[in-house]
Amino acid sequence: VMGHVDHGKTSLLDTIRKTNVVAGEVGGITQHIGAYKVSAGDLEVAFIDTPGHAAFTQMRARGAQITDIAILVVAADDGIMPQTVEAISHAKAAGVPIIVAINKTDLPDSRPERVKQALLEHELVPEDFGGDTICVEVSATKKTNIDKLLEMIGLQAEILELRSRYKGPAEATVVEAQLDRGRGPVATVLVREGTLKPGDAIVAGTAYGRVRSLLNERGENIKEAGPSTPVQVVGLCEVPNAGEELVVVKNERMASEIAAERVEGQKRAAIQAPAMNMDPEEAFGALGESEEKELRVVLRADVHGTMEAIHDSIEKLSTDKVKLKTIHSGVGAVTERDVMLASASEAMVIGFRVRPEPAARKLAEQEEVEIRVYGIVYEVLDDMVRAMEGLLPPQITERVLAHAEVRQLFSIQGVGTIAGSYVAEGTFARANPARVVRDGVVVYKGPLSSLRRFKDDVREVAPGLECGIAIQNFNDVKVGDILESYVAEESRATL
């Protein structure tokens, strides 16, 4: 289920599942992939709900690659948006057929026909226009045409002759993974071939182990997971990367050997390119002294896919003025090691949907390390921009307050040259510096040493009056020069 943010992907899936997921999402935004199995008559469909936010491009790309049919959700009142186009590209790149669910058709300003017209620009020709792209007008809130959408999914599955092997060792794809405090590493996988059972020896990337338990999306233990079944797997030795292939092997020893070979391969690759998730000690050792401004970040997130997406998004914020560098990232709560690394490298710690451990929080106070915790991706990105701007020196802007024309010169011993001037515009103040402008060119600027009306020292001179102006350490004033009184104002620098 793909599409632009806030177009109703999770709400549509809610209606199908008759549950309420949206209320549990921070800000109503899906933060990581959810996989759910739904019964619809004789049909059993595994839905993968992919986030719509721009930061999750990679996750949506993975979502398309492990699916048989992509449901593109487009809001009838909003139309085709940037992430809608992006979702179409991912589905096409993965060679996945697209069914378009035109949502929010119950709204008064909905225009489904406009959506169908816009689809033509992206080489999706609706059946109404003689093409082969199935479009279903639905309303998640009013539960309109939900049955028809499921019927179209079933019809497409029949046409595509989607089949999987049920018997034998399982082959699955890691949709998401996280570190659970009680259960350890937990991977959400979608079984593609075969049947996964408790006791199976498994390997996913560099993670291996034996299946201790299988849980469905409701958290219930199940005895087996067949093709197109999303399931949580407990028993891996570490958190695997989202998108990894999970396979069942002969025994745990073989799984360990395969994982060890992959670790060695990663180490060899790391010699050419430093890994994103290097060990904190290695990360600190890799820090070099840099003259350019650099904001360093230690990143922690609740699940691997989200961590990876945020990591890539915040590093893309780097500019010529300030570089943003993630020196370490990982899954799970903020630990003391994270705080120590941040302290040693003058970095801040970011936690996304995770909290710092009590010991880490206490250490952060002692070491004066800033820990920022977020629940919505927008907030992370906006805050990082503000933090980067804070590293830049403030912008100095000079605002002209008054102009005075030099009409006569007086030389006074011990004081220097006094410019007899006429204040043409604004109020000339003693406290503000002045610029000497000659033939349109600034020849000098500095503070005033004297401002007089007749023989009296004054603080300021109003427009239309004459006065005597002396500029500190500058006696080369000429008749006809323009003196500008100005004030220098500081403002926050922008990237």
Coordinates of C-alpha atoms in Angstrom, one line a residue:
V1 CA 0.0 0.0 0.0
M2 CA 1.9 3.1 -1.3
G3 CA 1.3 6.8 -1.9
H4 CA 1.7 10.3 -0.6
V5 CA 1.7 11.2 3.1
D6 CA -1.8 11.8 4.5
H7 CA -3.6 10.3 1.5
G8 CA -5.2 7.7 3.7
K9 CA -3.1 4.5 3.2
T10 CA -3.3 3.4 6.9
S11 CA -6.9 4.5 7.2
L12 CA -7.8 2.4 4.2
L13 CA -6.0 -0.6 5.6
D14 CA -7.7 0.0 9.0
T15 CA -11.1 -0.2 7.3
I16 CA -10.1 -3.5 5.7
R17 CA -8.6 -4.9 9.0
K18 CA -11.4 -3.4 11.1
T19 CA -8.8 -2.2 13.6
N20 CA -7.4 1.2 14.5
V21 CA -3.8 1.7 13.7
V22 CA -3.8 5.4 12.8
A23 CA -4.6 6.5 16.5
G24 CA -1.4 4.7 17.5
E25 CA 0.8 6.5 15.0
V26 CA 2.5 9.7 16.2
G27 CA 0.9 12.7 14.4
G28 CA -1.1 10.2 12.3
I29 CA 2.0 9.4 10.3
T30 CA 3.2 5.8 9.7
Q31 CA 6.8 5.7 10.9
H32 CA 7.8 2.2 9.8
I33 CA 6.5 -0.6 7.6
G34 CA 3.7 -2.7 9.1
A35 CA 2.7 -6.1 7.6
Y36 CA -0.8 -7.6 8.1
K37 CA -2.7 -10.6 6.9
V38 CA -6.4 -10.1 6.1
S39 CA -9.1 -12.6 5.2
A40 CA -11.5 -11.4 2.5
G41 CA -13.9 -14.2 1.7
D42 CA -11.9 -17.1 0.2
L43 CA -9.0 -14.8 -0.2
E44 CA -6.1 -14.2 2.2
V45 CA -4.1 -11.1 1.4
A46 CA -0.9 -10.0 3.2
F47 CA -0.8 -6.2 3.2
I48 CA 2.4 -4.1 3.7
D49 CA 1.7 -0.6 4.8
T50 CA 4.6 1.6 3.7
P51 CA 5.2 5.1 5.1
G52 CA 4.4 8.1 2.9
H53 CA 6.9 10.6 4.2
A54 CA 9.8 11.6 1.8
A55 CA 12.4 10.3 4.3
F56 CA 11.3 6.8 3.7
T57 CA 12.1 6.4 0.0
Q58 CA 14.3 3.4 0.7
M59 CA 11.7 1.7 2.8
R60 CA 9.0 2.2 0.2
A61 CA 11.4 0.9 -2.5
R62 CA 11.8 -2.3 -0.4
G63 CA 8.1 -2.5 0.1
A64 CA 7.6 -2.6 -3.7
Q65 CA 10.3 -5.2 -4.2
I66 CA 8.7 -7.8 -1.9
T67 CA 5.1 -7.4 -3.1
D68 CA 3.1 -9.0 -5.9
I69 CA 0.6 -6.1 -6.4
A70 CA 1.1 -2.5 -5.4
I71 CA -2.0 -0.6 -4.2
L72 CA -1.4 3.1 -5.0
V73 CA -3.6 5.3 -2.8
V74 CA -4.4 8.7 -4.2
A75 CA -6.6 11.2 -2.4
A76 CA -9.4 12.4 -4.7
D77 CA -9.2 15.9 -3.3
D78 CA -5.4 16.2 -3.5
G79 CA -4.4 14.4 -6.7
I80 CA -1.0 13.2 -7.8
M81 CA 1.7 14.4 -5.4
P82 CA 5.6 14.0 -5.4
Q83 CA 5.6 10.9 -3.3
T84 CA 2.8 9.4 -5.4
V85 CA 5.1 9.8 -8.4
E86 CA 7.9 8.3 -6.4
A87 CA 5.7 5.3 -5.4
I88 CA 4.8 4.7 -9.1
S89 CA 8.5 4.7 -10.0
H90 CA 9.3 2.2 -7.3
A91 CA 6.5 -0.1 -8.4
K92 CA 7.5 0.1 -12.0
A93 CA 11.2 -0.5 -11.2
A94 CA 10.2 -3.6 -9.3
G95 CA 8.0 -4.8 -12.1
V96 CA 4.9 -4.8 -9.9
P97 CA 1.4 -4.3 -11.3
I98 CA -0.5 -1.3 -9.9
I99 CA -4.1 -1.0 -8.7
V100 CA -5.1 2.6 -8.0
A101 CA -7.3 3.2 -5.0
I102 CA -8.8 6.7 -5.3
N103 CA -9.5 7.5 -1.7
K104 CA -11.5 10.2 0.1
T105 CA -14.3 10.2 -2.6
D106 CA -16.8 11.2 0.1
L107 CA -15.3 14.7 0.4
P108 CA -17.2 17.5 -1.3
D109 CA -14.1 18.7 -3.2
S110 CA -13.1 15.2 -4.4
R111 CA -12.4 14.9 -8.2
P112 CA -11.7 11.3 -9.1
E113 CA -11.7 12.0 -12.8
R114 CA -8.9 14.6 -12.4
V115 CA -6.9 11.8 -10.7
K116 CA -7.5 9.5 -13.6
Q117 CA -6.4 12.2 -16.1
A118 CA -3.2 12.8 -14.1
L119 CA -2.4 9.1 -14.1
L120 CA -2.0 9.3 -17.9
E121 CA 1.0 11.5 -17.5
H122 CA 2.7 8.7 -15.6
E123 CA 1.9 6.0 -18.2
L124 CA -0.9 4.5 -16.1
V125 CA -4.0 4.3 -18.3
P126 CA -7.2 3.6 -16.3
E127 CA -9.6 1.0 -17.6
D128 CA -12.2 3.7 -18.1
F129 CA -9.9 5.2 -20.7
G130 CA -9.3 1.9 -22.5
G131 CA -6.1 1.0 -20.5
D132 CA -5.3 -1.9 -18.2
T133 CA -4.8 0.0 -14.9
I134 CA -7.5 -0.9 -12.4
C135 CA -8.9 2.1 -10.6
V136 CA -11.3 1.8 -7.7
E137 CA -13.0 4.8 -6.1
V138 CA -13.1 4.2 -2.4
S139 CA -13.7 6.0 0.9
A140 CA -11.9 4.6 4.0
T141 CA -14.0 6.6 6.4
K142 CA -17.4 5.7 4.8
K143 CA -16.2 2.1 3.9
T144 CA -17.3 2.6 0.3
N145 CA -16.2 0.1 -2.3
I146 CA -13.8 -1.7 0.0
D147 CA -15.2 -5.1 -1.1
K148 CA -14.7 -4.1 -4.7
L149 CA -11.1 -3.2 -4.0
L150 CA -10.5 -6.7 -2.5
E151 CA -12.3 -8.3 -5.4
M152 CA -10.0 -6.5 -7.8
I153 CA -6.9 -7.7 -5.9
G154 CA -8.2 -11.2 -6.1
L155 CA -8.9 -10.9 -9.8
Q156 CA -5.4 -9.5 -10.4
A157 CA -3.9 -12.4 -8.4
E158 CA -5.8 -14.9 -10.7
I159 CA -4.7 -13.2 -13.9
L160 CA -1.1 -13.1 -12.7
E161 CA -1.3 -16.8 -11.6
L162 CA 0.5 -16.0 -8.3
R163 CA 1.7 -19.2 -6.9
S164 CA 4.2 -20.2 -4.1
R165 CA 5.8 -23.3 -2.8
Y166 CA 4.2 -24.3 0.5
K167 CA 6.3 -27.3 1.5
G168 CA 10.0 -27.3 2.3
P169 CA 12.4 -24.8 3.9
A170 CA 11.2 -21.2 4.1
E171 CA 12.5 -18.2 2.1
A172 CA 11.5 -14.8 3.5
T173 CA 12.3 -11.1 3.4
V174 CA 13.0 -9.0 6.5
V175 CA 10.4 -6.2 6.4
E176 CA 11.5 -4.6 9.6
A177 CA 13.6 -5.4 12.7
Q178 CA 14.0 -4.1 16.2
L179 CA 15.7 -4.8 19.5
D180 CA 13.1 -5.7 22.1
R181 CA 14.2 -5.3 25.7
G182 CA 12.5 -8.6 26.8
R183 CA 12.8 -10.8 23.7
G184 CA 16.0 -9.5 22.1
P185 CA 16.3 -9.1 18.3
V186 CA 12.9 -9.4 16.7
A187 CA 12.5 -9.4 12.9
T188 CA 9.2 -8.9 11.0
V189 CA 9.5 -11.1 7.9
L190 CA 7.2 -11.9 5.0
V191 CA 7.5 -15.5 3.9
R192 CA 7.7 -15.9 0.2
E193 CA 8.3 -19.6 -0.3
G194 CA 8.0 -22.7 1.9
T195 CA 6.9 -22.8 5.6
L196 CA 8.7 -21.3 8.6
K197 CA 8.4 -23.2 11.9
P198 CA 9.8 -22.8 15.4
G199 CA 13.1 -24.7 15.7
D200 CA 14.2 -23.8 12.2
A201 CA 17.9 -22.7 11.8
I202 CA 17.8 -19.4 10.1
V203 CA 20.2 -16.8 8.7
A204 CA 19.5 -13.2 7.6
G205 CA 22.5 -11.2 6.4
T206 CA 25.0 -11.4 9.3
A207 CA 22.3 -12.4 11.8
Y208 CA 21.7 -16.1 12.5
G209 CA 20.0 -18.3 15.1
R210 CA 17.1 -20.7 15.7
V211 CA 13.5 -19.7 15.6
R212 CA 12.3 -19.6 19.2
S213 CA 8.8 -18.3 18.5
L214 CA 6.7 -17.0 15.7
L215 CA 4.1 -14.3 16.3
N216 CA 1.4 -12.9 14.0
E217 CA 0.5 -9.2 13.8
R218 CA -1.8 -9.5 16.8
G219 CA 1.1 -10.8 18.9
E220 CA -0.2 -14.4 19.1
N221 CA 2.1 -17.4 18.9
I222 CA 1.6 -19.5 15.8
K223 CA 3.0 -22.9 14.9
E224 CA 3.9 -22.1 11.3
A225 CA 4.0 -19.4 8.7
G226 CA 3.4 -20.3 5.1
P227 CA 3.8 -18.2 1.9
S228 CA 2.6 -14.6 2.0
T229 CA 2.4 -14.6 5.8
P230 CA 3.9 -11.7 7.7
V231 CA 5.3 -12.9 11.0
Q232 CA 7.6 -11.8 13.8
V233 CA 10.6 -14.0 14.3
V234 CA 12.3 -14.3 17.7
G235 CA 15.6 -16.1 18.0
L236 CA 18.2 -14.2 15.9
C237 CA 21.6 -13.3 17.6
E238 CA 21.4 -9.7 16.4
V239 CA 19.1 -7.2 14.6
P240 CA 19.2 -7.9 10.8
N241 CA 19.0 -5.1 8.2
A242 CA 15.6 -4.4 6.7
G243 CA 15.4 -5.9 3.3
E244 CA 17.7 -8.9 4.0
E245 CA 16.8 -12.3 2.8
L246 CA 16.0 -14.7 5.6
V247 CA 16.5 -18.4 4.7
V248 CA 16.2 -21.7 6.6
V249 CA 19.4 -23.8 6.5
K250 CA 20.2 -27.3 7.6
N251 CA 21.4 -26.5 11.2
E252 CA 22.5 -23.7 13.4
R253 CA 26.2 -24.4 12.7
M254 CA 25.7 -23.9 9.0
A255 CA 23.8 -20.7 9.8
S256 CA 26.7 -19.5 12.0
E257 CA 29.3 -20.2 9.2
I258 CA 27.3 -18.4 6.6
A259 CA 26.9 -15.4 8.9
A260 CA 30.7 -15.4 9.7
E261 CA 31.6 -15.4 6.0
R262 CA 29.3 -12.4 5.4
V263 CA 30.9 -10.5 8.3
E264 CA 34.3 -11.1 6.8
G265 CA 33.0 -9.8 3.5
Q266 CA 31.7 -6.7 5.2
K267 CA 35.0 -6.1 6.9
R268 CA 36.8 -6.3 3.5
A269 CA 34.3 -3.9 2.0
A270 CA 34.7 -1.5 5.0
I271 CA 38.4 -1.1 4.2
Q272 CA 37.4 0.7 1.0
A273 CA 34.3 2.5 2.5
P274 CA 33.7 3.1 6.2
A275 CA 30.4 1.5 7.4
M276 CA 27.5 3.6 8.6
N277 CA 27.1 1.5 11.7
M278 CA 30.7 1.3 12.9
D279 CA 31.5 0.6 16.5
P280 CA 31.5 3.7 18.7
E281 CA 35.2 3.3 19.4
E282 CA 36.0 2.9 15.7
A283 CA 33.8 5.9 15.0
F284 CA 35.7 8.1 17.5
G285 CA 39.0 7.0 16.0
A286 CA 37.8 7.9 12.5
L287 CA 37.0 11.5 13.5
G288 CA 39.4 13.9 12.0
E289 CA 40.0 17.5 12.7
S290 CA 38.1 19.5 10.1
E291 CA 38.3 23.3 9.6
E292 CA 34.7 23.4 8.2
K293 CA 31.8 23.6 10.6
E294 CA 30.5 20.1 11.4
L295 CA 27.5 19.0 13.4
R296 CA 28.1 15.5 14.8
V297 CA 25.2 13.2 15.7
V298 CA 24.8 9.9 17.5
L299 CA 21.5 8.4 16.2
R300 CA 19.3 5.8 17.9
A301 CA 15.9 4.6 16.6
D302 CA 13.4 1.9 17.5
V303 CA 13.7 -0.1 14.3
H304 CA 16.4 -0.5 11.7
G305 CA 14.5 0.7 8.6
T306 CA 13.6 4.0 10.3
M307 CA 17.1 4.5 11.6
E308 CA 18.5 4.0 8.1
A309 CA 16.0 6.3 6.5
I310 CA 16.6 9.1 9.1
H311 CA 20.4 8.6 8.8
D312 CA 20.3 9.2 5.0
S313 CA 17.8 12.1 5.3
I314 CA 19.8 14.1 7.9
E315 CA 23.1 13.6 6.1
K316 CA 21.5 15.0 3.0
L317 CA 21.0 18.3 4.9
S318 CA 24.8 18.9 4.7
T319 CA 25.7 22.1 2.9
D320 CA 28.9 23.9 1.9
K321 CA 28.7 25.9 5.1
V322 CA 27.9 23.1 7.6
K323 CA 28.5 19.3 7.3
L324 CA 26.2 17.0 9.2
K325 CA 27.8 13.7 10.2
T326 CA 26.3 10.7 11.8
I327 CA 29.2 9.2 13.7
H328 CA 27.3 6.2 15.1
S329 CA 23.8 4.8 14.6
G330 CA 22.0 1.9 16.1
V331 CA 18.7 0.3 17.1
G332 CA 17.4 0.4 20.7
A333 CA 17.6 2.7 23.7
V334 CA 20.3 5.4 24.1
T335 CA 23.1 3.8 26.1
E336 CA 26.0 5.0 28.2
R337 CA 28.4 4.2 25.3
D338 CA 26.4 6.5 23.0
V339 CA 26.7 9.3 25.6
M340 CA 30.5 8.7 26.1
L341 CA 31.0 8.8 22.3
A342 CA 29.0 12.0 22.0
S343 CA 30.9 13.6 24.8
A344 CA 34.3 12.7 23.4
S345 CA 33.4 13.8 19.9
E346 CA 31.3 16.9 20.9
A347 CA 28.2 15.4 19.3
M348 CA 24.5 15.5 20.2
V349 CA 22.4 12.3 20.7
I350 CA 19.2 11.8 18.7
G351 CA 16.6 9.2 19.9
F352 CA 13.8 8.5 17.5
R353 CA 10.9 6.8 19.4
V354 CA 13.4 5.5 22.0
R355 CA 14.3 6.8 25.4
P356 CA 17.7 7.0 27.1
E357 CA 18.4 4.5 29.7
P358 CA 18.4 6.0 33.3
A359 CA 22.2 5.5 33.5
A360 CA 22.7 7.2 30.1
R361 CA 20.5 10.1 31.1
K362 CA 22.5 10.6 34.3
L363 CA 25.8 10.4 32.5
A364 CA 24.5 12.9 29.9
E365 CA 23.8 15.4 32.6
Q366 CA 27.3 14.9 34.1
E367 CA 29.1 15.2 30.7
E368 CA 26.7 18.0 29.5
V369 CA 25.7 16.0 26.4
E370 CA 22.4 17.0 24.8
I371 CA 19.9 14.2 24.1
R372 CA 17.0 15.1 21.9
V373 CA 14.1 12.6 21.6
Y374 CA 11.6 12.8 18.7
G375 CA 8.5 11.0 17.5
I376 CA 7.9 12.5 14.1
V377 CA 10.4 12.6 11.2
Y378 CA 9.6 16.2 10.2
E379 CA 10.6 17.4 13.7
V380 CA 14.0 15.7 13.4
L381 CA 14.8 17.3 10.1
D382 CA 13.6 20.8 11.0
D383 CA 15.5 20.6 14.3
M384 CA 18.7 19.5 12.6
V385 CA 18.5 22.5 10.2
R386 CA 18.1 24.9 13.2
A387 CA 21.1 23.2 15.0
M388 CA 23.3 23.5 11.9
E389 CA 22.3 27.2 11.5
G390 CA 23.3 27.7 15.2
L391 CA 26.9 26.7 14.4
L392 CA 27.3 29.5 11.9
P393 CA 28.4 33.0 12.9
P394 CA 25.5 35.4 13.0
Q395 CA 24.8 37.5 9.9
I396 CA 25.7 41.2 10.2
T397 CA 23.5 43.5 8.3
E398 CA 24.0 47.3 8.3
R399 CA 20.9 49.5 8.3
V400 CA 21.3 53.1 7.3
L401 CA 19.6 55.5 9.7
A402 CA 20.5 59.0 8.4
H403 CA 22.4 60.9 5.6
A404 CA 24.3 64.1 6.0
E405 CA 26.0 66.2 3.3
V406 CA 29.4 67.8 4.1
R407 CA 29.2 71.5 3.1
Q408 CA 32.2 73.0 4.9
L409 CA 35.4 71.9 6.7
F410 CA 36.8 73.2 10.0
S411 CA 40.2 72.2 11.4
I412 CA 40.4 72.4 15.2
Q413 CA 43.6 71.7 17.1
G414 CA 43.5 68.7 19.3
V415 CA 40.2 67.5 17.7
G416 CA 41.0 67.2 14.0
T417 CA 38.8 67.9 11.0
I418 CA 35.2 68.8 11.7
A419 CA 32.8 68.3 8.8
G420 CA 30.1 71.1 8.8
S421 CA 27.2 69.0 7.5
Y422 CA 23.5 69.3 6.7
V423 CA 21.4 66.3 7.9
A424 CA 19.2 65.6 4.8
E425 CA 17.4 62.5 6.0
G426 CA 17.0 60.6 9.3
T427 CA 18.3 61.4 12.7
F428 CA 22.1 61.5 13.1
A429 CA 23.1 60.0 16.4
R430 CA 26.4 60.2 18.3
A431 CA 26.2 56.6 19.5
N432 CA 26.1 55.2 15.9
P433 CA 29.1 54.7 13.6
A434 CA 29.2 56.5 10.2
R435 CA 30.4 55.8 6.7
V436 CA 32.1 58.3 4.4
V437 CA 30.8 57.9 0.9
R438 CA 32.6 59.7 -1.9
D439 CA 31.4 59.5 -5.5
G440 CA 29.3 56.5 -4.5
V441 CA 32.3 54.6 -2.9
V442 CA 32.7 54.0 0.8
V443 CA 36.2 55.4 1.7
Y444 CA 36.0 55.0 5.5
K445 CA 33.8 53.9 8.3
G446 CA 34.1 54.2 12.0
P447 CA 32.7 55.7 15.2
L448 CA 32.0 59.4 15.8
S449 CA 34.4 61.3 18.0
S450 CA 32.2 64.4 18.1
L451 CA 28.7 65.6 17.2
R452 CA 27.9 69.3 17.8
R453 CA 25.2 71.8 17.2
F454 CA 27.0 75.2 17.2
K455 CA 29.4 74.8 20.3
D456 CA 27.3 72.2 22.2
D457 CA 27.9 68.5 22.2
V458 CA 24.6 66.7 21.4
R459 CA 23.4 63.1 21.3
E460 CA 21.6 63.4 18.0
V461 CA 20.6 65.9 15.3
A462 CA 17.2 65.9 13.6
P463 CA 16.7 66.1 9.8
G464 CA 16.9 69.5 8.2
L465 CA 19.5 70.9 10.7
E466 CA 23.1 71.7 10.4
C467 CA 25.8 70.2 12.7
G468 CA 29.5 69.5 13.1
I469 CA 30.6 65.9 12.7
A470 CA 34.0 64.4 13.6
I471 CA 34.9 60.8 12.7
Q472 CA 37.4 59.1 14.9
N473 CA 40.9 58.6 13.3
F474 CA 39.8 60.1 10.0
N475 CA 40.6 63.7 8.9
D476 CA 40.5 63.3 5.1
V477 CA 36.8 64.5 4.8
K478 CA 36.1 66.5 1.7
V479 CA 33.3 68.9 0.8
G480 CA 30.6 67.0 -1.0
D481 CA 31.1 63.8 0.9
I482 CA 28.0 62.0 2.1
L483 CA 28.1 60.8 5.7
E484 CA 25.8 57.8 6.5
S485 CA 24.9 57.0 10.1
Y486 CA 24.2 53.3 10.4
V487 CA 23.6 50.5 12.9
A488 CA 25.0 47.0 12.6
E489 CA 22.4 44.3 13.4
E490 CA 23.0 40.6 14.1
S491 CA 20.6 38.0 12.7
R492 CA 20.6 34.2 12.7
A493 CA 22.6 32.7 9.8
T494 CA 20.8 30.5 7.3
L495 CA 22.2 27.5 5.5

